[in-house]
XYZ file of C-alpha atoms in Angstrom:
408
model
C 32.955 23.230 -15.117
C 36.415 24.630 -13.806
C 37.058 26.242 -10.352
C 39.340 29.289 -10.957
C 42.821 29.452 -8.942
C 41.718 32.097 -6.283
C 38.854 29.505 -5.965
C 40.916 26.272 -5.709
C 43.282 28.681 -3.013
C 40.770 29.691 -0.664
C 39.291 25.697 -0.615
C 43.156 24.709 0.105
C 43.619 27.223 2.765
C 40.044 26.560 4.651
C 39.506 23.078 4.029
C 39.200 22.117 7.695
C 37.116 25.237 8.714
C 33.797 25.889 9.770
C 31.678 26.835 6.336
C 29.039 28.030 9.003
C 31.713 30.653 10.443
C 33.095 31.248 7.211
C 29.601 31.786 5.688
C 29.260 34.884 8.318
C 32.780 36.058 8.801
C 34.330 35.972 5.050
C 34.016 38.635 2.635
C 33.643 38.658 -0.863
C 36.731 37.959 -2.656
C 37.707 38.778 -6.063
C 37.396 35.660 -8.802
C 35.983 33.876 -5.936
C 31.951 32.570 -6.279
C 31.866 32.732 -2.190
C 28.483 30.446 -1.659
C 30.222 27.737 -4.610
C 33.540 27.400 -2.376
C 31.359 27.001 0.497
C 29.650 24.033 -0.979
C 32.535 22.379 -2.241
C 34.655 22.923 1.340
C 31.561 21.137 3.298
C 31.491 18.227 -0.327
C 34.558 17.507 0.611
C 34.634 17.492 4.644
C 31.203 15.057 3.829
C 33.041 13.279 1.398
C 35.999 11.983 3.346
C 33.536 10.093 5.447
C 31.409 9.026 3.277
C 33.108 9.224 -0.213
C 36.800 8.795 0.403
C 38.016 7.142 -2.010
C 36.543 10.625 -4.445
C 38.294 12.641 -1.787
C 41.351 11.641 -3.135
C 40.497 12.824 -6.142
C 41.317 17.280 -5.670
C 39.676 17.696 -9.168
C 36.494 16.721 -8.008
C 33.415 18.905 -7.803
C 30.826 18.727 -5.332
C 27.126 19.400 -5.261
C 25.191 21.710 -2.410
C 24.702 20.417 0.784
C 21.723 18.917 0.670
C 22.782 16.745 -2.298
C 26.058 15.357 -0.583
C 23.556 13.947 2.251
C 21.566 12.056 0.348
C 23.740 10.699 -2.628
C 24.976 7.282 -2.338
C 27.786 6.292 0.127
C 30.953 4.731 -1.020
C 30.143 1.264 0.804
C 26.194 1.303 -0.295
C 27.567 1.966 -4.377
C 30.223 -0.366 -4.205
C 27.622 -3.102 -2.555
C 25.456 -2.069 -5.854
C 28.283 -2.413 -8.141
C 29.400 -6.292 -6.709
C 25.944 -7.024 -7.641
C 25.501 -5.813 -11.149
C 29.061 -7.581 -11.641
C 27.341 -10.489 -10.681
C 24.723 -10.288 -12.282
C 25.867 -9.515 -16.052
C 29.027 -12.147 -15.001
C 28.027 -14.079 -18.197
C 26.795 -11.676 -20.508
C 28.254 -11.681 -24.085
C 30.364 -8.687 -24.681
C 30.532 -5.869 -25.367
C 28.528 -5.149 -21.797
C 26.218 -1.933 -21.553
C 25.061 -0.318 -18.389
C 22.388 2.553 -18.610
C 21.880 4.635 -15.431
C 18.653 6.305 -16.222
C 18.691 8.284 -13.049
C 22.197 9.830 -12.961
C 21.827 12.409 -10.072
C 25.366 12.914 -8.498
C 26.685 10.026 -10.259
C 28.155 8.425 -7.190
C 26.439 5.023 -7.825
C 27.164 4.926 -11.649
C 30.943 5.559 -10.962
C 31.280 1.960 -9.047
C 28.767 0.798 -11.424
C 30.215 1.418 -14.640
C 33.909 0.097 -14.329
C 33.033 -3.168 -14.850
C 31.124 -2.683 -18.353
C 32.462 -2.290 -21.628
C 30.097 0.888 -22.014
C 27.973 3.079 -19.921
C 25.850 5.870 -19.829
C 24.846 8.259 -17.908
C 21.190 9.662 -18.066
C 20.058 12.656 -16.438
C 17.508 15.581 -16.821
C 18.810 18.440 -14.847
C 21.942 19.774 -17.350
C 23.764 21.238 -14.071
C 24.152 17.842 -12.760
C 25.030 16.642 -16.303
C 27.662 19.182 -16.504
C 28.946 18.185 -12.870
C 28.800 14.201 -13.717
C 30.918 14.700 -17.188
C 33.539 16.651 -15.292
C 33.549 14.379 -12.086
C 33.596 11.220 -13.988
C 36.614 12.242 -16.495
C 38.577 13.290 -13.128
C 37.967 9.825 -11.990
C 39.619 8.201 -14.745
C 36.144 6.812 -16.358
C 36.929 7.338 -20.282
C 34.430 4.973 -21.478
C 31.268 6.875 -20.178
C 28.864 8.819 -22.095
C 26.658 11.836 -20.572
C 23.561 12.228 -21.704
C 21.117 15.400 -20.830
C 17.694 13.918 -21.389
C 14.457 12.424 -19.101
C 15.206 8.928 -18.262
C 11.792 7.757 -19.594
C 12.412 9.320 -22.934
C 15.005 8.113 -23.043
C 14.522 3.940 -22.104
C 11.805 4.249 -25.014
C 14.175 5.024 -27.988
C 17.443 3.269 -26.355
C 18.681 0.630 -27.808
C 19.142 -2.653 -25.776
C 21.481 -2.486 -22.943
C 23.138 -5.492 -20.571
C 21.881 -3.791 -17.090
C 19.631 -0.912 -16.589
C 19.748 1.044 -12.928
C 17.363 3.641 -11.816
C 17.074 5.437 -8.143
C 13.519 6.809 -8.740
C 13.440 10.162 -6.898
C 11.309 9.644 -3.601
C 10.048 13.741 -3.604
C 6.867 14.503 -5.304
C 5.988 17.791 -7.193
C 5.798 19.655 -3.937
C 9.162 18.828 -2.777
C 7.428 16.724 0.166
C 9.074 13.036 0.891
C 7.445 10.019 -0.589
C 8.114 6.387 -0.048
C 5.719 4.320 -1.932
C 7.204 3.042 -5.045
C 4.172 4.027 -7.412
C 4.585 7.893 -5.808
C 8.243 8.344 -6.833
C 9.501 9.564 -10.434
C 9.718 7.991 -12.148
C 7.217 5.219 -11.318
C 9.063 1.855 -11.921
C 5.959 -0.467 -11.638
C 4.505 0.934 -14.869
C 7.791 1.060 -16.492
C 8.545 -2.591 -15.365
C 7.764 -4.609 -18.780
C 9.681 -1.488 -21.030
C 12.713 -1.829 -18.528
C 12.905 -5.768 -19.119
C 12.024 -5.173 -22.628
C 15.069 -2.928 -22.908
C 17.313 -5.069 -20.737
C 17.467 -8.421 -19.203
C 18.230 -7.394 -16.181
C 16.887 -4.001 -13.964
C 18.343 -2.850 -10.711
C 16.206 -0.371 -8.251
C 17.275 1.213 -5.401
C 14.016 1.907 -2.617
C 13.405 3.580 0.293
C 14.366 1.333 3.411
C 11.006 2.298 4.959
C 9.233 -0.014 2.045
C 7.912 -3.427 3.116
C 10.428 -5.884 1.190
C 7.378 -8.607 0.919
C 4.779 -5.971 -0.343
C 8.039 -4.703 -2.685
C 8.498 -8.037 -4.363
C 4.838 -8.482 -4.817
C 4.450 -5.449 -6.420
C 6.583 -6.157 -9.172
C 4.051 -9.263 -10.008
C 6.532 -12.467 -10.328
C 9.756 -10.092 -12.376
C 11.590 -9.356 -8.524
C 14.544 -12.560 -8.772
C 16.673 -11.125 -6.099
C 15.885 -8.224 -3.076
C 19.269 -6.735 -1.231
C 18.656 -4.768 1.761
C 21.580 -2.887 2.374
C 22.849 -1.069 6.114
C 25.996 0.474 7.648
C 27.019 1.130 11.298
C 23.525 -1.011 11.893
C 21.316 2.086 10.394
C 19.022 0.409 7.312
C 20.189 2.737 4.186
C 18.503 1.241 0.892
C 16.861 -1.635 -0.269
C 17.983 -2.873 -3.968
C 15.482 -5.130 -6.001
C 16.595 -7.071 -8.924
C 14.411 -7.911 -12.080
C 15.262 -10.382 -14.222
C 12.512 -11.930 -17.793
C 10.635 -14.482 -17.091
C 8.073 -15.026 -13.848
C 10.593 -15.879 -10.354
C 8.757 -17.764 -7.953
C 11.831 -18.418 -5.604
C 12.779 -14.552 -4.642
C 16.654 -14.474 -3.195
C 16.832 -12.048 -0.092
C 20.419 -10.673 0.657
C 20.842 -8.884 3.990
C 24.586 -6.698 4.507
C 25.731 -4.985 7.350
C 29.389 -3.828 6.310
C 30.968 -7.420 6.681
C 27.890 -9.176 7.608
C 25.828 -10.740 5.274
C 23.051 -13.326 5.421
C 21.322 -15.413 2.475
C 18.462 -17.000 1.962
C 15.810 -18.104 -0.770
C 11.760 -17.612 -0.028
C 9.029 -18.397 -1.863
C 6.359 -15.437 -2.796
C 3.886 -17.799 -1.510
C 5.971 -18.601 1.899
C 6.502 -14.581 2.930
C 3.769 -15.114 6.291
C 5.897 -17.970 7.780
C 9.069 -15.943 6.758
C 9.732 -14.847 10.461
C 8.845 -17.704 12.874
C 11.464 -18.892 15.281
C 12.141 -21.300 17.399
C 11.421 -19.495 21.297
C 13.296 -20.475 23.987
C 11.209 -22.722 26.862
C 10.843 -20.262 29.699
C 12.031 -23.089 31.888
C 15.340 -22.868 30.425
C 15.908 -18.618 30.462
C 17.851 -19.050 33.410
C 20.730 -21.321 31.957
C 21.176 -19.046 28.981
C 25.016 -17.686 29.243
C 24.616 -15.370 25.490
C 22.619 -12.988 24.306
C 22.393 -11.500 20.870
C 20.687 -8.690 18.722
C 20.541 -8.672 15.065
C 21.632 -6.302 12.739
C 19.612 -3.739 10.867
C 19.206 -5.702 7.613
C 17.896 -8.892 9.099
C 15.762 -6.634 11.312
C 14.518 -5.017 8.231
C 14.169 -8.807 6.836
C 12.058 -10.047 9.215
C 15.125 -12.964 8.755
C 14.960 -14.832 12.310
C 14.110 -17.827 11.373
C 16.606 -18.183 8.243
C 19.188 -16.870 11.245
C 18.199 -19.303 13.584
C 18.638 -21.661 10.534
C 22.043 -19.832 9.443
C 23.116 -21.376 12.737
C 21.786 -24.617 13.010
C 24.743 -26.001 14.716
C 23.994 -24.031 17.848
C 21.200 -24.175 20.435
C 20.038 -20.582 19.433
C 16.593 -19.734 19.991
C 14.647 -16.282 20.164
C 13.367 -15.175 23.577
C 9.982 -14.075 22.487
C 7.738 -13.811 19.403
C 8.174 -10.568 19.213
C 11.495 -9.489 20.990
C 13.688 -10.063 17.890
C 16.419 -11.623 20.501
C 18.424 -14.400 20.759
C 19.330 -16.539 23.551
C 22.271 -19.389 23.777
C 24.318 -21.482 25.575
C 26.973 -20.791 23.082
C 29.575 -17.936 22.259
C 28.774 -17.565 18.691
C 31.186 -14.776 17.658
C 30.102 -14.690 14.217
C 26.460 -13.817 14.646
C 25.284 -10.882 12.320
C 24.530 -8.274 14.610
C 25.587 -7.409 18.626
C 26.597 -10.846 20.484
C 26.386 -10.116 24.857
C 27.439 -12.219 27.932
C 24.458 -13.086 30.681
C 25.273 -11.504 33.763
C 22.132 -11.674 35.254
C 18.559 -12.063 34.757
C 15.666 -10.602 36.810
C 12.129 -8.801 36.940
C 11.040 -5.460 37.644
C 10.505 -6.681 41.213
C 12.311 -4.951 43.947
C 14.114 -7.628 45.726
C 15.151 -9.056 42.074
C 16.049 -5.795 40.397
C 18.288 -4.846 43.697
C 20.401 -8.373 43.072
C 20.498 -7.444 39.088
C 21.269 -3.864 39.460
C 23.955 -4.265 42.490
C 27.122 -2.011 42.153
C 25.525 -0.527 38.749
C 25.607 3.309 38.224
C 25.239 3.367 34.473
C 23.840 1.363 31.932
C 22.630 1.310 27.905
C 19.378 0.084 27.619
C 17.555 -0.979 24.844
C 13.814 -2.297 25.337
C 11.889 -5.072 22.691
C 8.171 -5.861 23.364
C 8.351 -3.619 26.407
C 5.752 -1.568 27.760
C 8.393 1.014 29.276
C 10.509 2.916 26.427
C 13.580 3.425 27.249
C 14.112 6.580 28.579
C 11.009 5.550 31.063
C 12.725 2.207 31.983
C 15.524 4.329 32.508
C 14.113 6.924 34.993
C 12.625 3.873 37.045
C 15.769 1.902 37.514
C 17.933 5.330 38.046
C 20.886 4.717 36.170
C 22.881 7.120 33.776
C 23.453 6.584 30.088
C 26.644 4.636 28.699
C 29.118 2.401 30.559
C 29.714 -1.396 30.027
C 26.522 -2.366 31.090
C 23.882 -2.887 29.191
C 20.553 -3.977 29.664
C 17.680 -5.630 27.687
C 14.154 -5.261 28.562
C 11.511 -8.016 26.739
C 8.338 -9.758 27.190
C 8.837 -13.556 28.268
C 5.762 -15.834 27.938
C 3.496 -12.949 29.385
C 6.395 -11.996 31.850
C 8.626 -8.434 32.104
C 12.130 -9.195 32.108
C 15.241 -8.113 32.487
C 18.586 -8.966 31.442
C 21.738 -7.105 32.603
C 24.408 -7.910 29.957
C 28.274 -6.888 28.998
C 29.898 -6.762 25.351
C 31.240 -10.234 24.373
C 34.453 -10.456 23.158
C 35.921 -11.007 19.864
């Protein structure tokens, strides 16, 4: 797969540009496929956000649109590749890595530098085509390519180190699905040829999936569960299987630099997110609030956070707030960290004290019965600013909490 030189030219020369504008105002050009130097002028533009380090890389191909925005990012693939590294750390050598889902190939890139062999398994021969030419531009010399259906193929393989899948999550209709037993291919039936093929099996899920219902799913093989997010947006959840029945499941919650561990029993998953509330009583003297990141929202995680941070007086406001109160500046808490500056009710005389020289404010409401953009309309403020303001349920009460960024 080759671009020719007018092609390569006309990506140089409008690499910055609109490809909406240039889809309307350009005419056809000779030795130019117009709609393919569209696509690879909006890969790249996607790219340097969310695939720089293959920016770099002018040789590299891209897929249409719609493709770009749903491969793999270069944080979420390099997260996946730290943990297969882990993983196979003391496997005998040589080390094989089968990717029997090879789509774009983003994810297999990270994956397979730190194997003595990998390969690359995919059933549509265009992205075959695209993978063997991306993946020789990125140096990778030690990959093979191999046009075939991933379940074929795991049934005459021989035995590999690691085997990763990213079951597609469309059904025959093209329509979105999210349960694991609707996607293709369905990894709960495969699970005993997967471990009988390797000892260890790496899926990537939907982020919508319920991690508890996940691990039970996969009847005792789930060892580890890694719920992945970025700029606090949930992006994938990763669960590990490993031979033999795992009773003790390890849960893994990242945030770019934030991460949070913690071991739970299958039979312990109902007790998994009871905290320790704050006494009512004491709501006043609280100087800190603090909101938790996407993955340990997704977790359910509060009370291994509360646990994380044992040292501190940290407690959760409400059952069902997912926030945390303290007397503390704890500038290392997983998620947003705020200073107190006041604390009130929806009642006039209150709200006129906690609201006094404020024009603008972000709000965000937990176990409210205003949404936002209600709450918003009531108190009159604008959008944005410094301020910002939390809206809960305390023991039965409405409260509010005006708040600024703390510093770090």
């Amino acid at each position: 797969m080759r671009l020719t030189q007018s092609e390569r030219d006309f990506i140089a020369a409008h690499s910055t540009d609109d490809v909406h504008e240039l889809a309307l105002h350009t005419k056809p050009q000779p030795d130019c496929n117009l709609p393919l130097v569209l696509d690879q002028i909006a890969g790249r533009q996607i790219a340097q956000r969310k695939l720089p380090q293959w920016a770099e890389h002018s040789g590299i191909i891209y897929p249409p649109h719609l493709a770009m925005e749903q491969c793999s990012s270069q944080f979420t693939a390099q997260c996946k590749a730290r943990i297969a590294a882990e993983l196979t750390s003391d496997a005998a050598h040589p080390t094989s890595l089968v990717d029997l889902t090879g789509g774009f190939g983003v994810d297999f890139s990270y994956m397979a530098r730190d194997f003595d062999a990998a390969t690359y398994v995919e059933r549509q021969e265009s992205l075959c085509e695209l993978a063997e030419h991306n993946l020789r531009e990125l140096g990778l010399a030690h990959v093979n390519v191999v046009h075939s259906d991933g379940v074929e193929y795991l049934r005459a393989m021989p035995p590999a180190t690691l085997i990763y899948l990213d079951p597609a999550r469309r059904d025959e209709h093209g329509s979105r699905t999210y349960a694991i037993e609707d996607c293709t291919p369905n990894v709960l039936e495969l699970r005993d040829l997967l471990l009988g093929k390797a000892p260890v099996v790496m899926i990537k899920l939907s982020p919508m999936l319920d991690w508890r219902k996940t691990v039970d799913d996969f009847a005792g093989a789930a060892s580890q569960l890694i719920i992945t997010a970025s700029a606090n947006e949930c992006k994938e959840i990763v669960v590990v299987l490993e031979r033999g029945r795992h009773e003790q499941v390890r849960i893994t919650c990242v945030n770019d630099s934030q991460h949070l561990e913690f071991t739970v029993g299958t039979d312990d998953f109902a007790s998994a997110q009871a905290a320790t509330l704050v006494d009512p009583n004491d709501l006043p003297a609280q100087q800190y609030l603090y909101e938790p990141n996407a993955a340990i929202m997704k977790a359910g995680a509060f009370r291994e956070l509360q646990r994380e941070f044992a040292g501190t007086d940290l407690k959760q406001i409400g059952a069902n707030s997912h926030l945390f109160v303290s007397t503390q500046a704890i500038r290392e808490f997983p998620g947003r960290a705020f200073v107190i500056d006041a604390i009130g009710t929806l009642n006039k005389r209150e709200l006129k004290a906690l609201l006094a020289g404020v024009e603008r404010a972000n709000i965000t409401v937990r176990n409210f019965p205003l949404t936002a953009q209600q709450l918003r309309k009531k108190l009159k403020l604008k959008d944005g600013g410094d301020a910002y303001i939390f809206a809960t349920t305390v023991a039965g009460r409405h409260v509010l909490l005006r708040t600024h960024k703390l510093a770090h």
